[in-house]
Each structure stands twice: as C-alpha cells, then as structure tokens.
Amino acid sequence: MNLKDELIKIVGRDYVLDAAEILEQYSRDHSFYPARRPNFVVRPHNTEEVQEIVKLANRCQVPLIPASSKAHFHGCTIPKQGGIVVDMRRFDRILEIDERNRNVKIEAGVTWGQLQSTLAQHEGMVVGPLMPHPEKSVITTFLEREVPVIQIYEYREPLLSMEVVWPTGDVFRTGSASAKNYPNTLVKGVCPVGPGSVDFYRFLEGAQGTMGIVIWALLKFEYRPRVNRTFFVPLRSPAEAVEPFYRIGRRKIGYECLLLDKTSLISILTREPRFDAGSLDHVLPDWCLILVLSGSRARPEERLAYEEEALRETFKNEFAGLQLLSSLPGVPGIEHKLPDWLRDTWPQGLPFWKHSFKCGCEDLPFISRPERVPGLLEVAAGVAGRYGHKTGDLGIYVQPLENSRACHVDLSFYFNPDSASGMEWTRRVYAEVALALMNSGALYTRPYGVLADLVYGRASSYTLALKKLKSVFDPNHIMAPGNLCF
Amino acid sequence: MSLAPEVYDALEAVVGSRYITQDPVDCEAYSGSRGGHGKDLGMERVLCQPPAAVVLPGSTREVQDVVRICNRYQIPFVPVSSYWVTHCAPRVPEALLIDLKRLNSLEIDDRHMFAVVGPGVIYSQLLEEAMRRGLYTTTPGGGSQASVVANHLTCGFSPLNYRTGFAERRILGLEWVAPDGELVRMGSLAMQDDPFWGEGIGPDLRGVLRGYIGWYGGMGIVTRMAVKLIPFQPERLVPSGISPETALEFPANRIRWFNITFPTREDLVEAMYSIARNEIGAAVTKVPVFWRYIARAKSKEHFWEMWEAPGKEEEIKNSHILRVLLVGYTSEKHLEYEIRVLEDIVKDLGGQFRPTKQSDESWLKNADSVGMWWMTGGYASIEYTIDTLDCGVRGGEYLAELKTQCTPPLMPDYGDPGWFQMGELGHVGYLEFLTYFDPEDSEDNIHKVDEWYYVTGPKKDIEIGLYNGFTLQESPVYLSGPAYGPNFHLWMDRLKGAYDPRRISNPPWPADVDEVIEKVDWLERDW
C-alpha cells in the first residue's frame, strides 16, 4: 500500500488532498519565506486518526507539519523538507465553557473569531494578543507565546491542561487532565503543571510544531469589563514612554497599556471608513501611549475612580510635561471604541491590519528591558535606513510585560507579496536588522526562520540540551523538521 | 563508608580542604534529620543513610567540576540547600552530599523586579530586601527558612499564590549544572549575561527542571536563579514581639486580614468563588481548624487539652472560617474599594466578620512550618491537589472519611476537610490534607501510617481522580505513573536517561517509594 492509500485508510478519501492547487496553497503563508510544497495535506478529525498518522509517519520516515490556523504568518507551517501537512481545521469545537472556574476547553482548530464572539455572550474574553487575525488558531497563538495585550494578571499564561499526540504516536494529557478517567473525574483539568517532575506543556510552547500535535486545551478566560475609560498620551519619541511604563506597571494601574507608532495606529484606525490614512497622518502624534482603565464586575465605577485618581496623580507629580488626554485629537469617539477593539479579534472580512499597508508583513518580535527599547529602536532604524527605509516604513508596537519589568516589541516589516524582488529585499533588511538588534541585546524567544540560525548559533549549551529533549520525544525527527534547531 | 582516596583528592583539589569532609560524625549529621515534612515516615527510616563525604562548593564552576568528578568515578551525588523535606539524605551507599549553602549571593534589580539568588539564600533574607523596595513574592508553606532556589524548583505553594501564581512561572534566567556536568543557561541567560527573562528560546527547558514538583536533586543542580518579584505596597511592616512569638505589624491603610464565618461550608465556598470572580484579594484561604488551636496553645499539653475537650467534633463540623488578605497595591483607596466589595459579598452570603490580629505571623515573611507539627512530632501532607476549588473541597471530604480508618494512629481532626484555597485569582483551587502522627508510636502504628501514606492515599487519588502531584515523592511511581498522563513516569525515565545517562543524580529518585515497598514486609505491592 502506498502512502496515499495508507492516509486514505486513516482519514478517508475526502480528507487526503494532493491536488496541485491545494498543495500550492499550503506551500506558502503570509510571511516572506520561500514556498515549499508538501506531498499531501490530511485533515483528521479525532485523536485516534492523528495518532495513526503519526505512527505511519514514523514507519515511513515522512515529515509531518501540524497546522491549526487557517491563516499563518511566520513560515512555521511551510514544509521545509516536504511531507504531510496535518491540517487541524476539523478540530473546531468549543468543548466546554466553565463560567464558575473561568476556563474554556477548545480544540486546536478553534479560531479567535469563533472563540471571542462566543465568550462575549458570557461576559468573558480570553486575553489575547493585539487584535489577532480572526482565522488564527487560539491554541497556536498561545503555544507560540504571543503576548497578551492585558498584563494585569500576574499569571499571564492562559494555557492550562492539554491533550497532545507526541511525535512517537503516544497520546498524553498534561496537567491535571492527566488523571485517569478524565474527564469523568473530580479534576476538571485546570492545573497546567506536571504530571510528575516535568512541565510537559513547556516543551510544546515555542516549538513551532516540532514537539507534537496538540488536540485540545483548556484556557483561562477573564471577565470582560463593561465600564472603561481610555487615555492617550501623545509622544514625540518612544523614550518618553519609558518612565511612564515603569510607574504605571509598578502601581498596577489599568488594563491595557501599550505604545504604538503612527504607522501601526493608522493601520488600526482605518478599519473605520470614516478615517483615511492621509488625514490621520496629519493629526496623529508620532507615538501614542494608550491606556485603558476598566471596572470590575462589582462597583465598576468605584474601581475606575481610584485607578483614575492614581493615574492622574502619577502624571501630575512625575510627568507634568506629558499630556494625559481622554480623547485622541482628530479621531473623534475612538476613546469609546478602543477598549472593545483591543479585546476583540480583527473583524472578519476586512484586510488584516498588518496587511493594510502593503498587503504583506513580517514581524520581528523581541523582548527587552523597557529602558533599552528606545536604543534598540534606534539601532533598527539605523540599519533599515541604510536600506532606504524611512520613518514610518516599519510598524512598531511596544507592549510592557509583567508590571512593566520588561517589554515585548514587534517590528513590522511591510512588503508586497506579489513582488519577488521586493520580498527578497525585505528579507535582507530584516536579517540585517535582526542581527544588529541581537548584538545590541534584543532577546528572541520565538525564533522564526532566519532568527533560528542567529540564536541557536549563539546559545550553544541551550541548543545541545534542546536537541536531547527533541530526541526523547521525537527519536525519528519526523515532526516539522527544519524549524528551530531541529 | 568513605570515598576512594583518588576521588577524595580530586574533590579536595576543587573545593579546598576546608570544604570537604568524610569525618563520620559530619556525615552522620547529613544523614537526614528527624522532624520535617515526611521525615518520620518509613521511607526515611528504611532508606536514609549517611553520605560517604560532604563537599561545600563555592561557585558554579566548582559545582560543575564536582559533578564531573562524580561522573568520572560513578559517584552518586545528592545536592541539598535547606533540608526541609524528605530526600535530603542519600538513599544509596557511597554517595557524595553536595551542600550548596556557600552559594549565597543575593542581588535585587528593583527597577525590573527580580532577584538573582544562589541556593544558599533563604526566603527570609530575600523578603526582607524585597519589602524594603516595595516588592514581595510568595513565602511558601515550607517556611521562610526554605531555600529560594530549591523551593522554586520543588514546590512553592502558599495562599499568596492567589495573586503571585505558580512558583514555576516566577523562575527567570538560571544556570543549571546538568547531571552530566554540562552547564546550561536558561531563559535570557542562554543568550546574554542578563537573567531578566525566563522563557526559553523555542521550547522551554525549564520544563525539564520541574513540573508539579521538582526532582529533589535527581536532575542536576541549579546554582543561580533569577526569580520574579511582584509589586507590593510602599509601607513598612514593623516587626514586633519576642522570639519565638514574633509578628509583622500591618500598616492599616494598606493591608488587612479578615476572618469571616459562614453558616455552611457551601456558603464559604461560594464566597471564595465570588471574591475571585470580582478580582479582589491577595489571599483567600480556609485553613485547617486545628491551626487555630496551635496558634492559641501555649504548650503541647495546652493544645491537647483544648483539642480533646468535649463537643469538639460538633464544633468543628459547624466551623466555617474564611481568611482573606486584602492589599491596597495601587493606593489606600484601592484597599478601601476592596473592603467595600468584600463587605457586599459577605453580606450576600450571610457571613460575619470576626476579630483578627492585623499582623502577619505566617505567610508574608515568617511562614512558620515547624510550628505545624509540634503537637505530635510527625507530619506529612497526604494530599496536595491543584485543580478547581470544588475539586479540592470534594477531595478533602473524601479523604476525611477515608482517614477515619487510620485514626488512630493518625491525629484526629474530626472530619475537617483540610486546607483549601484559591490560586491564580480563582482559576485554580488548592487542597492540602495534612496528616499528623507520633513518630515515637509503636512500630505497628508507624507501619499503619506508612500504609495510609504510600498505598491507601495514592490509590484513592487514582480511584476518584484527584491530582496529587506533590506526593509523587511519597507514592510508588509504578502505581501512579501508569494512571497519570498516562505513563508520565516513563517520560521522566527517558528524560533522566537523556540528561543523566549514568543515573548518579540522587538515585533512585523517583522510584524511592517503590524501593521501600520492595524492601519492607509491612507494605505489599499489588499493582
């Protein structure tokens, strides 16, 4: 029996795809990485089928590339060495919403568009990254450690227990869902750690599909506040945001706190047809610090009141030179809409905000201490400038993390995906900027594509230890080969 | 028992003659003291033995060299820091004990809210410095005398986890001397000389170092760790009292404890859920009733006099006391807001505020774990479940019923379902079910305690589906392993093989209990 027949035997004829146009679709994503075609695409619909596919791949030594989203951004699902794309889109069920314990159990193919709209009916929200693509898998988002835009919770990681098919074909449940007879047990699966002396879920995070195929996961959700107050601080440079970040984080004020450059802010605001990029370019500041204060379930106005008082006091006493505005000049009414926008997915049907500028975008995410961010942005601008980039050609989003003791920075490199030379040029700029930033102290914990070679070349002892881990769980190296250091 | 001369000489060359000993008296002192979590159980009595020698390395480099020598000569080694739980003494003969107390550096980065500590630093030291800067972290159930590094790698639970979250989330950059002697830097230290960030590059190898619990020295040695600190409040907590009855007085404008009684356990649990749902509080916990008696007792005799007074069972059945800590992190008005919300909740559920001291004697800096077992002398928690609060409460009720079969020799606690609390703002709940016994009891009774501990409890967990991660150290891994995951023990074993190919890092962990059961005639393996 050939490979195709074996796959058909497992998932059925309708779910083994090898038509040229389909394989072409799976050969590329929204990133600027070169296309590579898979040999097959399969769409299983239960754990047993996934398990059989993994066992088959081990027998045949064929690469497997897990794909849970319907939109991909970093090249992780492009088959670097051919093989079978395991498309998890049929795992699209929200299995349980537990309002009492504030968690939701979802399958790997559940998208942001699907989940947030459902949770909104329960006054809930999974705290996600900044306006995620509506077709992106929620579980993949967190496995990839994308950064939540609300940072008030000390325990910011939302993933709880998971079910995974390891690259060996073994099915395993992490955390408290590992209990025998789950879910017909006392435990509900809300403890993420263990079992035993190993945090198995840590191996699946940041793994870009190399450590196994997640079937379902439980995630925390939070109360979605109804009463909000938005503030804007127009800034001339990112350096002006640094001290406010430290102070606001230390005093635990507000829900969202983020910094956007003008390019990114325009990309977001132009979702409303009444705003056009040209006009906004004239009225918006170069940088804008956005703060949203929100009320809890109980006595929401009272919570808003003490937080607003603390915020105003902080600005008055420590940042008297900065304006704390309750509306954004030139953008009437946005202060009322922004809290929902920041907590929702990007609207279905509109061009994704990162693609509105040139249709293509590759992000360069890194972590830094807040005080170092302005210097790192100068380094990036300097290198990009040598390639002819001007201010505004890069999108910049700065997200304080963990009470502002650190920052996540997203540099967005825009490109035209229809221009091969333009993409190649962007790749070159991106690689140069990435190297310069790393040499200046930027930390890459999500090393996509060219970043992987940079970081693993430098972190030799970590890389060696990681390869030992990989050999335990994937002795035949069948899972997403070519990603990371594997 | 002693090391071969060439091994001793090699170790002495690394640490110097002052920091190595194989004097039998010194070694006996390192053979596992009595009194402490699990230290009077059968496992300790059967397996614990003195090391062949003790070394006290003074740097990561020295630790690495010592571990490499152990690998070269196939010498099992056991790292220790503050000796609180079991597994602090060798289980096999001819082992080397590596005492890490000289690695005691402590640096705090106030602006970026983390501390960098060696394994010789204890919580009391860290919290004193952190609180001076308006920062804090969890003081664990193990007490403020526990090593910060060892506790972050091992356990790290306390009521304060309601805000501060799981200890494993607070581990940042670190240096790990793997069991084969390789030095691996994790988190941001993997890339730069700055430990401020914890996530790995790609898959996170922190997952190798601990899960629900750690490896108890079975997976190499962490010699330096950055740990996250959390914004607290700016006022000083003033020390008061005379040792051993000391406390930290609260600034009334920023911190308040509340004791609240409820008509029923159901009301108490609803109040806990409601507090979490409304996102207030710094700790929300229902503690074992006998802790209140410990707090009041002036002596062991006084405790028993109060505890065995007539009518105690009825009184405890109707005692539903919730303890809530509120902190004005943002401002004084933050605290005032939370008090108003708490008052609403208590009123809705028919609760009543009771007087309580506005000071801390237990959780913020002083956690006094030793005081928890003095009324019997022997103590170990049989359950340490983390899942939902409902799960914890039900689990405690099951265990209370089961415990009647083994009481005595266990201390009676009249059906109290244990200690349960909220974690991570109510997303998780926690149950700890404590077990007390007299270590000087008859041999038969001690054997009954062992059976309760090693066999009865773990089997009940599997049967009803509790997630008792912590007491993996006190349950046979070949009983619990197939039931959880499934087969988590096989993955642990493979990881052990990958990173410790010579199996010399604290053997036979994690199969200690399995070995006990094979060795003794009062426990029977039927799985």
mmCIF file of N, CA and C in Angstrom, chain B residues 1-3 21-33 44-54 75-78 88-98:
data_model
loop_
_atom_site.group_PDB
_atom_site.id
_atom_site.type_symbol
_atom_site.label_atom_id
_atom_site.label_comp_id
_atom_site.label_asym_id
_atom_site.label_seq_id
_atom_site.Cartn_x
_atom_site.Cartn_y
_atom_site.Cartn_z
ATOM 1 N N MET B 1 32.124 3.690 55.548
ATOM 2 C CA MET B 1 32.000 4.150 54.169
ATOM 3 C C MET B 1 32.906 5.359 53.956
ATOM 4 N N SER B 2 33.632 5.341 52.911
ATOM 5 C CA SER B 2 34.394 6.534 52.549
ATOM 6 C C SER B 2 34.701 6.478 51.059
ATOM 7 N N LEU B 3 35.088 7.613 50.551
ATOM 8 C CA LEU B 3 35.412 7.679 49.132
ATOM 9 C C LEU B 3 36.810 7.102 48.893
ATOM 10 N N THR B 21 34.654 16.971 53.723
ATOM 11 C CA THR B 21 34.851 16.139 54.917
ATOM 12 C C THR B 21 34.335 14.737 54.659
ATOM 13 N N GLN B 22 34.996 13.760 55.264
ATOM 14 C CA GLN B 22 34.398 12.422 55.328
ATOM 15 C C GLN B 22 34.457 11.907 56.764
ATOM 16 N N ASP B 23 34.586 12.857 57.682
ATOM 17 C CA ASP B 23 34.508 12.517 59.096
ATOM 18 C C ASP B 23 33.136 11.885 59.367
ATOM 19 N N PRO B 24 33.102 10.696 59.961
ATOM 20 C CA PRO B 24 31.816 10.008 60.185
ATOM 21 C C PRO B 24 30.818 10.849 60.977
ATOM 22 N N VAL B 25 31.296 11.675 61.876
ATOM 23 C CA VAL B 25 30.372 12.499 62.672
ATOM 24 C C VAL B 25 29.703 13.536 61.768
ATOM 25 N N ASP B 26 30.517 14.183 60.932
ATOM 26 C CA ASP B 26 29.941 15.146 59.992
ATOM 27 C C ASP B 26 28.944 14.452 59.064
ATOM 28 N N CYS B 27 29.339 13.302 58.567
ATOM 29 C CA CYS B 27 28.472 12.600 57.598
ATOM 30 C C CYS B 27 27.166 12.170 58.255
ATOM 31 N N GLU B 28 27.252 11.750 59.502
ATOM 32 C CA GLU B 28 26.031 11.350 60.207
ATOM 33 C C GLU B 28 25.063 12.528 60.307
ATOM 34 N N ALA B 29 25.631 13.716 60.506
ATOM 35 C CA ALA B 29 24.785 14.906 60.625
ATOM 36 C C ALA B 29 24.048 15.204 59.313
ATOM 37 N N TYR B 30 24.551 14.680 58.223
ATOM 38 C CA TYR B 30 23.919 14.893 56.917
ATOM 39 C C TYR B 30 23.060 13.694 56.489
ATOM 40 N N SER B 31 22.713 12.840 57.423
ATOM 41 C CA SER B 31 22.019 11.619 57.016
ATOM 42 C C SER B 31 20.503 11.739 57.116
ATOM 43 N N GLY B 32 20.011 12.951 57.225
ATOM 44 C CA GLY B 32 18.555 13.124 57.225
ATOM 45 C C GLY B 32 18.037 13.308 58.618
ATOM 46 N N SER B 33 17.847 14.556 59.008
ATOM 47 C CA SER B 33 17.403 14.814 60.368
ATOM 48 C C SER B 33 15.945 14.418 60.531
ATOM 49 N N GLU B 44 12.052 7.193 55.105
ATOM 50 C CA GLU B 44 13.241 7.795 55.701
ATOM 51 C C GLU B 44 13.973 6.787 56.585
ATOM 52 N N ARG B 45 13.193 6.034 57.335
ATOM 53 C CA ARG B 45 13.818 5.113 58.290
ATOM 54 C C ARG B 45 14.524 3.962 57.570
ATOM 55 N N VAL B 46 13.941 3.596 56.402
ATOM 56 C CA VAL B 46 14.499 2.440 55.698
ATOM 57 C C VAL B 46 15.643 2.833 54.765
ATOM 58 N N LEU B 47 15.481 3.947 54.083
ATOM 59 C CA LEU B 47 16.415 4.258 53.007
ATOM 60 C C LEU B 47 17.540 5.228 53.381
ATOM 61 N N CYS B 48 17.263 6.146 54.294
ATOM 62 C CA CYS B 48 18.247 7.201 54.569
ATOM 63 C C CYS B 48 19.564 6.642 55.092
ATOM 64 N N GLN B 49 20.635 7.168 54.602
ATOM 65 C CA GLN B 49 21.929 6.763 55.128
ATOM 66 C C GLN B 49 22.931 7.906 55.033
ATOM 67 N N PRO B 50 23.967 7.826 55.830
ATOM 68 C CA PRO B 50 24.940 8.918 55.785
ATOM 69 C C PRO B 50 25.693 8.914 54.460
ATOM 70 N N PRO B 51 26.097 10.087 54.010
ATOM 71 C CA PRO B 51 26.924 10.127 52.801
ATOM 72 C C PRO B 51 28.341 9.649 53.103
ATOM 73 N N ALA B 52 29.048 9.321 52.042
ATOM 74 C CA ALA B 52 30.450 8.935 52.219
ATOM 75 C C ALA B 52 31.300 10.166 52.479
ATOM 76 N N ALA B 53 30.875 11.293 51.944
ATOM 77 C CA ALA B 53 31.609 12.548 52.153
ATOM 78 C C ALA B 53 30.669 13.705 51.859
ATOM 79 N N VAL B 54 31.076 14.878 52.320
ATOM 80 C CA VAL B 54 30.303 16.095 52.086
ATOM 81 C C VAL B 54 31.236 17.137 51.490
ATOM 82 N N ILE B 75 30.159 8.249 41.050
ATOM 83 C CA ILE B 75 29.770 8.502 42.444
ATOM 84 C C ILE B 75 28.383 9.147 42.458
ATOM 85 N N PRO B 76 27.398 8.518 43.080
ATOM 86 C CA PRO B 76 26.083 9.175 43.179
ATOM 87 C C PRO B 76 26.206 10.446 44.024
ATOM 88 N N PHE B 77 25.463 11.485 43.641
ATOM 89 C CA PHE B 77 25.535 12.718 44.433
ATOM 90 C C PHE B 77 24.130 13.210 44.778
ATOM 91 N N VAL B 78 24.058 13.916 45.912
ATOM 92 C CA VAL B 78 22.794 14.477 46.395
ATOM 93 C C VAL B 78 23.015 15.951 46.726
ATOM 94 N N CYS B 88 16.576 14.653 51.473
ATOM 95 C CA CYS B 88 17.732 15.495 51.746
ATOM 96 C C CYS B 88 18.932 14.653 52.147
ATOM 97 N N ALA B 89 18.769 13.356 52.155
ATOM 98 C CA ALA B 89 19.893 12.498 52.517
ATOM 99 C C ALA B 89 20.033 11.408 51.451
ATOM 100 N N PRO B 90 21.233 10.868 51.303
ATOM 101 C CA PRO B 90 21.425 9.831 50.289
ATOM 102 C C PRO B 90 20.549 8.607 50.536
ATOM 103 N N ARG B 91 20.149 7.980 49.448
ATOM 104 C CA ARG B 91 19.378 6.739 49.503
ATOM 105 C C ARG B 91 20.249 5.532 49.155
ATOM 106 N N VAL B 92 21.442 5.832 48.708
ATOM 107 C CA VAL B 92 22.329 4.745 48.274
ATOM 108 C C VAL B 92 23.667 4.908 48.993
ATOM 109 N N PRO B 93 24.413 3.825 49.140
ATOM 110 C CA PRO B 93 25.701 3.925 49.826
ATOM 111 C C PRO B 93 26.744 4.630 48.972
ATOM 112 N N GLU B 94 27.765 5.107 49.613
ATOM 113 C CA GLU B 94 28.925 5.694 48.936
ATOM 114 C C GLU B 94 28.567 6.933 48.126
ATOM 115 N N ALA B 95 27.579 7.676 48.591
ATOM 116 C CA ALA B 95 27.167 8.868 47.842
ATOM 117 C C ALA B 95 27.901 10.103 48.360
ATOM 118 N N LEU B 96 27.977 11.085 47.493
ATOM 119 C CA LEU B 96 28.552 12.370 47.870
ATOM 120 C C LEU B 96 27.422 13.356 48.117
ATOM 121 N N LEU B 97 27.459 14.030 49.252
ATOM 122 C CA LEU B 97 26.467 15.062 49.511
ATOM 123 C C LEU B 97 27.060 16.420 49.166
ATOM 124 N N ILE B 98 26.341 17.160 48.321
ATOM 125 C CA ILE B 98 26.836 18.477 47.895
ATOM 126 C C ILE B 98 25.996 19.542 48.590
#
